[in-house]
Amino acid sequence: MKKKYLSLLSLFVAVLAFFSFKPQKPERPNIVFIMSDDHAYQAISAYSDKLLQTPNIDRIAKEGMLFTNACVTNSICAPSRAVILTGKHSHINGKIDNYFPFDTTNVTFPQLLQANGYQTAMFGKLHFGNNPKGFDEFKILPDQGHYYNPDFITKKQGKIKLTGYVTDLITDMTLNWLKQDRDKNKPFFLAYLHKAPHREWLPAERHYKEFINRKFPEPETLFDNYEGRGRASKEQEMNLLAHMNWAGDSKIRPENMDKLGIKESHPYDKGNYKATVGRMNETQRKEWDAVYDKMNAEFIQNYPNMTKEDLMSWRYQRYMQDYLGSIAAVDEGVGQVLDFLKENGLDKNTIVVYTSDQGFYLGEHGWFDKRFIFDESFKTPLLVKWPGVIQAGSRNSQMVQNLDFAQTFLAAAGIKAPSDMQGESLIPIFKGKGQNFRDAAYYHYYEYPSVHMVKRHYGIVTEQYKLVHFYYDINEWELYDRTNDKNEMKNVYHDPKYAKVRVELHKKLAKLRVKYKDSETLDKKYIEKYKELEAQGKIFK
Ligand code: SGN
Ligand code: CA
């Protein structure tokens, strides 16, 4: 009798337990999306420590995954951001260059995260011309923003002007939001977006004092003469010696340029210097002048005896001192944010991404800036950590793109992505799967004729080859063998040895254009629209 009673009781307990059991939903991860502007992978020590140590950014790769072949679909600022937010190529989301307006009827992934219970915030550089949709809080730089004493457009206080150094201010805003405004009952998406190291490369006081004395190794191709390539490489305006601003970029005082008889590289050369260095307050300016006047004085002395080669080398060093110097504060800021997450137990369930809106030339081919499909601008840094999902210290060489972020974040949050997004979720790769993730990447650059004069082009990139079509005022095809010509110095399009490869790649490219819904009709439509903007005087040359 007692036995029967006991088994009835245990049955009752089991039934009760069954009905009271709610399957535990895994907690949705927080997402911290860190993006800098124009940060070349060559300037992150997780990729190469020839130029700079970035111990904090490297921590993301140490605790997560380093992507060695991440790339963009269109290597320029605002278009890259539009691709990231919409998960669609430029020709579909409509933001093909820095001038075209962003169509705000596009659905962006932060809007979907917010609608599905995420708290969302953005701090730093967006560069869109409009305020971001889908954010509970934002403080963004108007347009390109300034390094010293920048203005911010804010969601709650309108336009504000702050005193200080832009990278530190953006870091402080980010940390303050995490400390004070985070809703602990919701997962969050936080976009922490740096202006640095965008031109005109003004480091923080604590860094320029040190970096101005450093010397950096020159890239192999600094003195490239563009032989073996087509008109596009020859006719660009990205050369360190010919096109970099003497005052605005190299920080030779305008009056010293006059003294030496140096002409402006660009009509905005001296104007840029006044607009950027000129923003400093008296205290900041005093510190700056003490350091940069010494450099100016040395240059005045040496200039009369410098050859063209000496000048090229000098400009490269000056460029690296300021460019890399401005990354130092970014690395420190990233360290502070990672520390905060750890100290507050947030690191376990937070995806942290570090990337740039595109790559950048650090003197390779004699260049600065980006835009080209060639590796330094096409590839972009990408480091991701997600404890429990991504194995610490892993590396991945798949051709992932900025196109993939939207679907990745939505999938991580358990939200179904709209079917017209064009990327792929990276989660299989995070989990150590995703072999043969993408066998060919599609690329299309539009901003021409404009500053730096990189011609319009589209192309296909596979692990081994790159096939490119330059069009508009030219009709030239180029083909590069990525395995045997790492520096992309020789166009083998007309080489009979590559005839078969060429035919195959043409077919593949045509298929990709169809897959992503790009076409000659669209190319023409965008040229017409661009001409309208040109006629309205809206294009900067
Ligand atoms: C400015 C820069 C260019 C840069 C574009 C686009 N000149 O025009 O060097 O390529 O922005 O940059 S500057 O003298 O005004 O700095 S982007 O990052 O916004 O695409
Ligand atoms: Ca950029």
XYZ file of C-alpha atoms and ligand atoms in Angstrom:
562
model
C 0.000 0.000 0.000
C 2.830 2.324 1.043
C 4.693 1.445 -2.167
C 1.656 2.237 -4.316
C 1.237 5.550 -2.520
C 4.888 6.410 -3.136
C 4.784 5.627 -6.839
C 1.604 7.691 -7.205
C 3.342 10.543 -5.474
C 6.387 10.322 -7.741
C 4.114 10.241 -10.779
C 2.381 13.336 -9.505
C 5.738 15.095 -8.970
C 6.893 14.093 -12.436
C 3.697 15.431 -14.063
C 4.020 18.646 -12.104
C 7.653 18.995 -13.105
C 6.758 18.362 -16.748
C 4.143 21.106 -16.861
C 6.183 23.629 -14.918
C 9.246 23.073 -17.174
C 9.804 25.923 -19.547
C 12.566 25.277 -22.061
C 15.319 27.774 -21.198
C 15.755 30.102 -24.146
C 19.438 30.883 -24.624
C 20.066 34.490 -23.629
C 20.400 36.686 -26.693
C 23.918 38.086 -27.056
C 24.850 41.748 -26.788
C 26.708 43.115 -29.791
C 29.488 45.690 -29.665
C 30.327 46.776 -33.194
C 33.575 48.745 -33.311
C 34.489 50.341 -36.612
C 37.243 52.811 -37.418
C 37.485 54.954 -40.499
C 40.195 54.008 -43.009
C 42.041 51.646 -40.666
C 44.364 49.521 -42.833
C 44.917 45.910 -41.737
C 48.643 46.601 -42.247
C 48.369 48.788 -39.134
C 47.031 46.142 -36.743
C 49.666 43.969 -35.102
C 47.405 40.884 -35.160
C 47.948 41.067 -38.962
C 51.478 42.452 -39.095
C 53.631 44.131 -36.498
C 55.994 45.830 -38.963
C 54.451 49.251 -38.369
C 52.570 49.375 -35.093
C 51.621 47.505 -31.943
C 47.876 47.395 -31.243
C 47.706 45.148 -28.171
C 44.086 45.906 -27.331
C 42.616 45.373 -30.782
C 44.708 42.197 -30.954
C 42.975 40.922 -27.793
C 39.804 40.439 -29.853
C 41.663 38.023 -32.141
C 43.385 36.319 -29.218
C 40.049 35.653 -27.578
C 38.257 35.098 -30.887
C 38.832 34.920 -34.636
C 41.072 36.824 -37.053
C 39.724 37.049 -40.608
C 42.580 37.266 -43.093
C 40.498 37.788 -46.242
C 37.624 39.997 -45.144
C 36.746 42.475 -47.878
C 34.283 45.181 -48.896
C 31.912 45.520 -51.843
C 32.750 49.189 -52.577
C 35.817 50.693 -50.935
C 34.579 54.058 -49.751
C 33.179 55.418 -46.533
C 29.447 56.133 -46.607
C 28.663 53.419 -49.182
C 30.406 50.831 -47.013
C 28.325 51.925 -44.021
C 25.152 51.661 -46.100
C 26.101 48.121 -47.171
C 26.732 47.181 -43.540
C 23.423 48.580 -42.301
C 21.220 47.255 -45.117
C 22.957 43.986 -46.013
C 22.605 45.002 -49.664
C 25.100 45.968 -52.360
C 25.450 49.680 -53.221
C 23.532 49.401 -56.503
C 20.542 48.016 -54.560
C 20.576 50.244 -51.451
C 21.269 53.274 -53.678
C 24.145 54.825 -51.656
C 26.707 54.240 -54.396
C 29.144 56.996 -53.371
C 29.709 59.648 -50.710
C 27.486 62.131 -52.585
C 24.284 60.227 -53.280
C 21.736 60.604 -50.465
C 20.930 57.535 -48.365
C 17.395 56.366 -49.086
C 15.880 56.173 -45.605
C 13.154 53.779 -46.720
C 15.875 51.095 -46.696
C 15.387 48.697 -43.786
C 18.515 48.523 -41.612
C 19.420 45.765 -39.166
C 19.464 48.082 -36.090
C 15.806 48.887 -36.782
C 15.026 45.174 -36.706
C 17.081 44.602 -33.554
C 15.290 47.486 -31.840
C 11.852 46.260 -32.919
C 12.740 42.866 -31.464
C 13.665 44.057 -28.015
C 17.277 45.194 -28.308
C 18.428 48.456 -26.767
C 20.459 50.299 -29.414
C 23.049 53.094 -29.301
C 25.542 54.665 -31.711
C 28.521 56.922 -30.920
C 30.980 58.444 -33.385
C 31.207 58.714 -37.148
C 28.336 57.658 -39.388
C 28.920 60.013 -42.348
C 25.505 59.604 -43.906
C 23.975 62.999 -44.095
C 21.018 61.721 -42.036
C 20.526 60.569 -38.494
C 20.515 56.812 -37.993
C 17.167 55.027 -37.748
C 16.524 52.371 -35.122
C 18.629 53.873 -32.343
C 17.447 54.657 -28.801
C 20.448 56.907 -28.387
C 23.054 58.419 -30.685
C 25.766 61.053 -30.725
C 27.316 61.296 -34.164
C 29.820 63.560 -35.890
C 28.371 65.777 -38.601
C 29.804 64.658 -41.964
C 33.546 63.802 -41.586
C 33.810 65.345 -38.130
C 36.875 66.980 -36.552
C 39.755 65.620 -34.505
C 39.959 68.509 -32.051
C 36.984 70.030 -30.221
C 34.435 68.309 -32.466
C 30.733 69.026 -32.866
C 28.247 66.187 -32.386
C 24.661 65.749 -33.522
C 22.813 64.148 -30.636
C 19.423 62.493 -30.332
C 18.543 64.254 -27.086
C 20.469 67.559 -26.950
C 20.605 68.692 -30.579
C 23.999 69.867 -31.842
C 26.748 70.155 -29.222
C 30.413 71.208 -29.339
C 32.806 69.413 -27.029
C 36.328 70.240 -25.945
C 38.889 67.512 -26.341
C 40.194 64.858 -28.688
C 37.636 63.067 -30.822
C 38.696 59.459 -30.171
C 38.734 59.955 -26.400
C 35.375 61.733 -26.499
C 33.751 58.893 -28.461
C 35.212 56.344 -26.038
C 33.918 58.301 -23.037
C 30.417 58.526 -24.527
C 30.435 54.793 -25.159
C 31.590 53.966 -21.625
C 29.132 56.404 -20.070
C 26.269 54.823 -21.944
C 27.340 51.358 -20.779
C 27.636 52.580 -17.191
C 24.570 54.770 -16.918
C 22.050 54.223 -19.667
C 22.117 50.535 -20.371
C 18.826 48.790 -19.677
C 19.867 45.653 -17.827
C 16.668 43.863 -18.839
C 17.457 43.985 -22.528
C 20.265 42.783 -24.757
C 22.024 45.679 -26.492
C 23.546 46.647 -29.812
C 26.230 49.272 -29.412
C 27.977 50.899 -32.404
C 31.291 52.477 -31.339
C 32.539 54.222 -34.478
C 35.840 56.078 -34.691
C 36.738 58.927 -36.998
C 40.440 58.071 -36.689
C 42.563 57.325 -38.620
C 40.805 59.302 -41.382
C 42.651 62.090 -43.198
C 44.058 64.650 -42.079
C 45.488 62.387 -39.375
C 45.799 64.450 -36.202
C 46.956 62.300 -33.261
C 46.267 63.073 -29.607
C 48.852 65.195 -27.825
C 50.185 62.231 -25.818
C 50.799 60.366 -29.095
C 52.115 62.912 -31.607
C 54.911 63.795 -29.206
C 56.132 60.226 -29.422
C 55.232 59.286 -33.006
C 56.869 62.306 -34.643
C 60.245 60.825 -33.692
C 59.551 57.349 -35.043
C 60.779 55.866 -38.347
C 58.886 53.217 -40.254
C 59.956 50.643 -42.874
C 59.000 51.610 -46.431
C 56.737 49.308 -48.447
C 58.365 47.477 -51.381
C 56.252 49.335 -53.927
C 56.596 52.913 -52.611
C 58.320 54.016 -55.832
C 55.962 52.162 -58.182
C 55.800 53.645 -61.696
C 52.590 51.759 -62.658
C 54.175 50.029 -65.630
C 52.430 46.784 -66.501
C 49.034 48.142 -65.529
C 46.351 50.139 -67.292
C 45.300 53.764 -67.341
C 43.330 53.585 -64.086
C 46.488 53.000 -62.023
C 48.398 55.657 -63.945
C 45.756 58.373 -63.837
C 44.702 58.234 -60.162
C 45.450 61.135 -57.827
C 46.499 59.243 -54.712
C 50.262 59.570 -54.902
C 52.071 60.594 -51.715
C 54.455 62.909 -53.513
C 52.177 64.350 -56.170
C 48.801 64.573 -54.435
C 49.163 64.646 -50.673
C 48.637 68.080 -49.144
C 51.767 69.782 -47.839
C 50.001 71.779 -45.144
C 46.745 69.837 -44.653
C 48.435 66.416 -44.500
C 52.177 66.769 -43.921
C 51.634 69.740 -41.553
C 54.085 72.127 -43.179
C 52.818 75.530 -42.100
C 51.265 77.506 -45.004
C 53.729 80.367 -44.476
C 56.642 77.898 -44.670
C 55.326 76.549 -47.962
C 55.436 80.129 -49.295
C 58.948 80.616 -47.961
C 60.145 77.459 -49.767
C 58.131 78.134 -52.903
C 56.082 74.927 -52.493
C 52.771 75.065 -54.328
C 49.546 73.655 -52.917
C 48.943 70.011 -53.984
C 45.249 70.742 -54.124
C 43.230 73.988 -53.915
C 42.243 72.955 -50.357
C 45.777 72.200 -49.169
C 46.339 75.245 -46.939
C 42.612 75.605 -46.247
C 42.476 72.101 -44.767
C 45.333 72.911 -42.412
C 43.550 76.012 -41.185
C 40.272 74.123 -40.775
C 41.776 71.281 -38.740
C 44.814 72.508 -36.806
C 42.990 75.829 -36.583
C 40.272 74.249 -34.395
C 42.614 73.762 -31.480
C 42.268 76.041 -28.478
C 45.209 78.029 -27.183
C 46.508 75.356 -24.809
C 46.198 72.577 -27.385
C 47.816 74.762 -30.050
C 50.782 75.628 -27.865
C 51.616 71.968 -27.307
C 51.090 71.199 -30.991
C 53.233 74.059 -32.242
C 56.112 73.170 -29.932
C 56.343 69.744 -31.610
C 55.368 70.504 -35.208
C 57.363 73.738 -35.458
C 60.510 71.772 -34.706
C 59.658 69.391 -37.562
C 58.968 72.409 -39.823
C 62.317 73.980 -38.951
C 64.203 70.789 -39.791
C 62.344 70.481 -43.076
C 63.156 74.082 -44.061
C 66.821 73.332 -43.527
C 66.866 70.069 -45.467
C 64.466 70.887 -48.292
C 66.925 72.614 -50.676
C 69.106 69.490 -50.821
C 66.375 66.893 -51.076
C 65.939 64.808 -54.248
C 62.527 63.635 -55.451
C 63.218 60.253 -53.836
C 64.185 61.916 -50.550
C 60.956 63.882 -50.629
C 58.897 60.752 -51.269
C 60.555 58.996 -48.331
C 60.106 62.044 -46.125
C 56.429 62.320 -46.979
C 55.938 58.621 -46.271
C 57.485 58.993 -42.802
C 55.412 62.101 -42.023
C 52.283 60.298 -43.199
C 52.949 57.223 -41.065
C 53.824 59.265 -37.976
C 50.431 60.972 -37.979
C 48.331 58.123 -39.382
C 49.697 55.500 -36.983
C 49.828 58.038 -34.157
C 46.090 58.572 -34.522
C 45.457 54.815 -34.206
C 47.182 54.719 -30.822
C 44.191 56.397 -29.138
C 41.778 54.035 -30.909
C 43.662 51.058 -29.520
C 43.583 52.518 -26.012
C 39.838 53.189 -26.301
C 39.151 49.642 -27.458
C 41.113 48.430 -24.434
C 38.943 50.495 -22.078
C 35.727 49.150 -23.573
C 36.965 45.533 -23.430
C 38.026 46.051 -19.807
C 34.630 47.457 -18.905
C 32.824 44.478 -20.451
C 35.055 42.077 -18.551
C 34.877 43.854 -15.205
C 31.105 43.908 -15.413
C 30.647 40.300 -16.420
C 29.384 41.340 -19.833
C 32.184 39.760 -21.824
C 30.728 36.227 -21.716
C 27.579 36.981 -23.659
C 28.781 39.797 -25.910
C 29.898 39.578 -29.516
C 32.683 42.096 -30.096
C 33.571 43.021 -33.672
C 36.471 45.222 -34.773
C 36.569 46.328 -38.385
C 37.088 49.319 -40.682
C 34.812 50.752 -43.365
C 37.493 49.640 -45.867
C 41.221 49.111 -46.200
C 43.758 51.847 -46.940
C 47.073 52.363 -48.736
C 50.031 52.991 -46.467
C 52.433 53.918 -49.253
C 51.972 50.692 -51.271
C 52.150 51.681 -54.971
C 53.121 55.131 -53.703
C 49.512 55.666 -52.608
C 47.314 56.857 -49.788
C 43.464 56.637 -49.773
C 41.461 53.612 -50.984
C 38.737 53.089 -53.686
C 40.512 50.462 -55.838
C 39.621 46.767 -55.991
C 43.322 46.053 -55.353
C 44.087 44.302 -52.078
C 45.083 47.091 -49.663
C 41.791 48.904 -50.200
C 39.577 45.912 -51.060
C 40.499 43.938 -47.951
C 39.531 45.242 -44.534
C 40.465 44.219 -41.012
C 38.020 41.954 -39.190
C 38.414 40.511 -35.709
C 35.491 38.951 -33.840
C 35.119 37.423 -30.402
C 32.137 35.573 -28.985
C 33.054 33.381 -26.030
C 31.476 29.952 -26.115
C 30.818 30.174 -29.851
C 34.115 31.239 -31.443
C 37.207 29.333 -30.454
C 39.848 31.628 -28.978
C 42.883 32.255 -31.179
C 41.304 30.982 -34.400
C 41.992 32.267 -37.925
C 39.793 32.179 -40.981
C 40.702 32.845 -44.601
C 37.244 32.853 -46.235
C 36.216 35.877 -48.336
C 33.678 37.277 -45.912
C 32.351 40.747 -46.728
C 30.913 43.800 -44.991
C 27.724 42.704 -46.771
C 27.442 39.835 -44.260
C 27.195 41.770 -40.987
C 23.443 42.469 -41.085
C 22.457 38.834 -41.511
C 25.070 37.717 -38.980
C 23.782 40.008 -36.241
C 20.144 39.212 -36.979
C 20.875 35.485 -36.855
C 22.767 35.893 -33.580
C 19.713 37.658 -32.148
C 17.379 34.931 -33.428
C 15.646 37.284 -35.876
C 14.731 36.183 -39.382
C 16.529 38.376 -41.942
C 14.485 39.952 -44.756
C 14.769 37.735 -47.827
C 16.152 40.537 -50.028
C 19.346 40.961 -47.984
C 22.297 39.832 -50.108
C 24.919 38.609 -47.645
C 25.351 35.419 -45.639
C 25.392 34.876 -41.899
C 28.915 34.281 -40.585
C 27.718 32.128 -37.718
C 28.692 28.800 -39.358
C 32.217 30.225 -39.722
C 32.202 31.354 -36.082
C 31.377 27.756 -35.159
C 34.339 26.420 -37.141
C 32.273 25.349 -40.163
C 31.512 27.316 -43.343
C 34.281 25.893 -45.538
C 33.794 27.192 -49.120
C 31.760 30.056 -47.697
C 32.074 32.268 -50.790
C 34.056 31.298 -53.864
C 33.878 34.744 -55.489
C 33.304 38.270 -54.212
C 31.633 40.983 -56.276
C 32.920 44.564 -56.190
C 31.690 47.836 -57.697
C 33.148 51.327 -57.213
C 31.399 54.432 -58.631
C 32.781 57.737 -57.345
C 34.335 59.190 -60.522
C 35.204 61.813 -61.638
C 35.882 63.020 -58.109
C 38.642 63.566 -55.553
C 41.544 61.081 -56.117
C 40.267 60.292 -59.635
C 39.922 56.531 -59.311
C 37.946 55.379 -62.321
C 34.646 53.547 -62.068
C 35.127 49.799 -62.016
C 33.507 46.523 -61.122
C 35.005 43.081 -60.851
C 35.169 39.610 -59.443
C 37.682 38.342 -56.910
C 38.351 34.653 -56.342
C 41.021 33.095 -54.167
C 43.373 32.993 -57.166
C 42.355 35.777 -59.520
C 40.924 39.237 -59.878
C 39.128 40.336 -63.058
C 38.287 44.036 -63.307
C 36.464 46.237 -65.786
C 37.267 49.968 -65.727
C 34.563 51.929 -67.544
C 32.941 55.366 -68.046
C 35.641 57.366 -69.904
C 37.645 54.194 -70.605
C 36.955 50.564 -71.462
C 39.800 48.491 -70.040
C 39.902 45.022 -68.557
C 42.576 43.899 -66.110
C 43.381 40.466 -64.749
C 45.652 39.697 -61.806
C 47.100 36.421 -60.648
C 46.791 36.689 -56.874
C 48.989 33.675 -56.149
C 51.965 34.598 -58.323
C 51.744 38.368 -58.175
C 51.020 39.303 -54.570
C 51.596 43.012 -55.114
C 49.310 43.122 -58.167
C 51.928 44.651 -60.454
C 51.151 42.897 -63.731
C 47.927 42.928 -65.694
C 47.863 39.546 -67.459
C 44.538 40.066 -69.219
C 46.152 39.906 -72.665
C 48.652 37.187 -71.795
C 47.748 34.051 -73.861
C 48.725 31.852 -70.913
C 45.688 33.169 -69.092
C 43.228 32.903 -72.006
C 41.266 30.046 -70.456
C 41.156 31.637 -67.003
C 39.980 34.863 -68.585
C 37.062 33.188 -70.353
C 35.995 31.380 -67.173
C 36.197 34.502 -65.067
C 34.161 36.505 -67.570
C 31.417 33.878 -67.318
C 31.577 33.862 -63.543
C 31.451 37.639 -63.356
C 28.413 37.778 -65.646
C 26.669 35.251 -63.376
C 27.515 37.256 -60.265
C 26.103 40.422 -61.842
C 22.859 38.548 -62.418
C 22.862 37.006 -58.935
C 23.261 40.388 -57.234
C 20.942 42.136 -59.729
C 23.586 44.544 -61.080
C 23.544 45.451 -64.777
C 24.682 47.839 -67.480
C 21.281 49.525 -67.287
C 21.940 50.340 -63.628
C 25.508 51.495 -64.392
C 24.034 53.955 -66.901
C 21.288 55.100 -64.553
C 23.839 55.912 -61.841
C 26.047 57.791 -64.324
C 23.065 59.949 -65.329
C 22.236 60.706 -61.691
C 25.885 61.513 -60.969
C 25.926 63.986 -63.848
C 22.953 65.764 -62.301
C 24.850 66.127 -59.022
C 27.916 67.346 -60.944
C 25.796 69.971 -62.698
C 24.539 71.130 -59.289
C 28.171 71.587 -58.154
C 27.851 68.855 -55.509
C 30.879 66.770 -56.507
C 34.214 67.486 -54.826
C 37.240 67.207 -57.142
C 37.844 63.745 -48.163
C 39.343 63.490 -48.172
C 39.692 62.449 -49.208
C 38.873 61.209 -48.976
C 37.402 61.586 -48.998
C 36.485 60.430 -48.753
N 40.045 64.709 -48.447
O 37.452 64.325 -49.358
O 41.067 62.149 -49.129
O 39.130 60.244 -49.939
O 37.155 62.539 -47.984
O 36.822 59.785 -47.564
S 40.287 65.741 -47.250
O 41.443 66.550 -47.633
O 39.097 66.563 -47.141
O 40.524 64.997 -46.050
S 35.750 58.896 -46.900
O 36.397 58.130 -45.834
O 34.742 59.772 -46.373
O 35.229 58.046 -47.950
Ca 36.520 55.509 -44.755
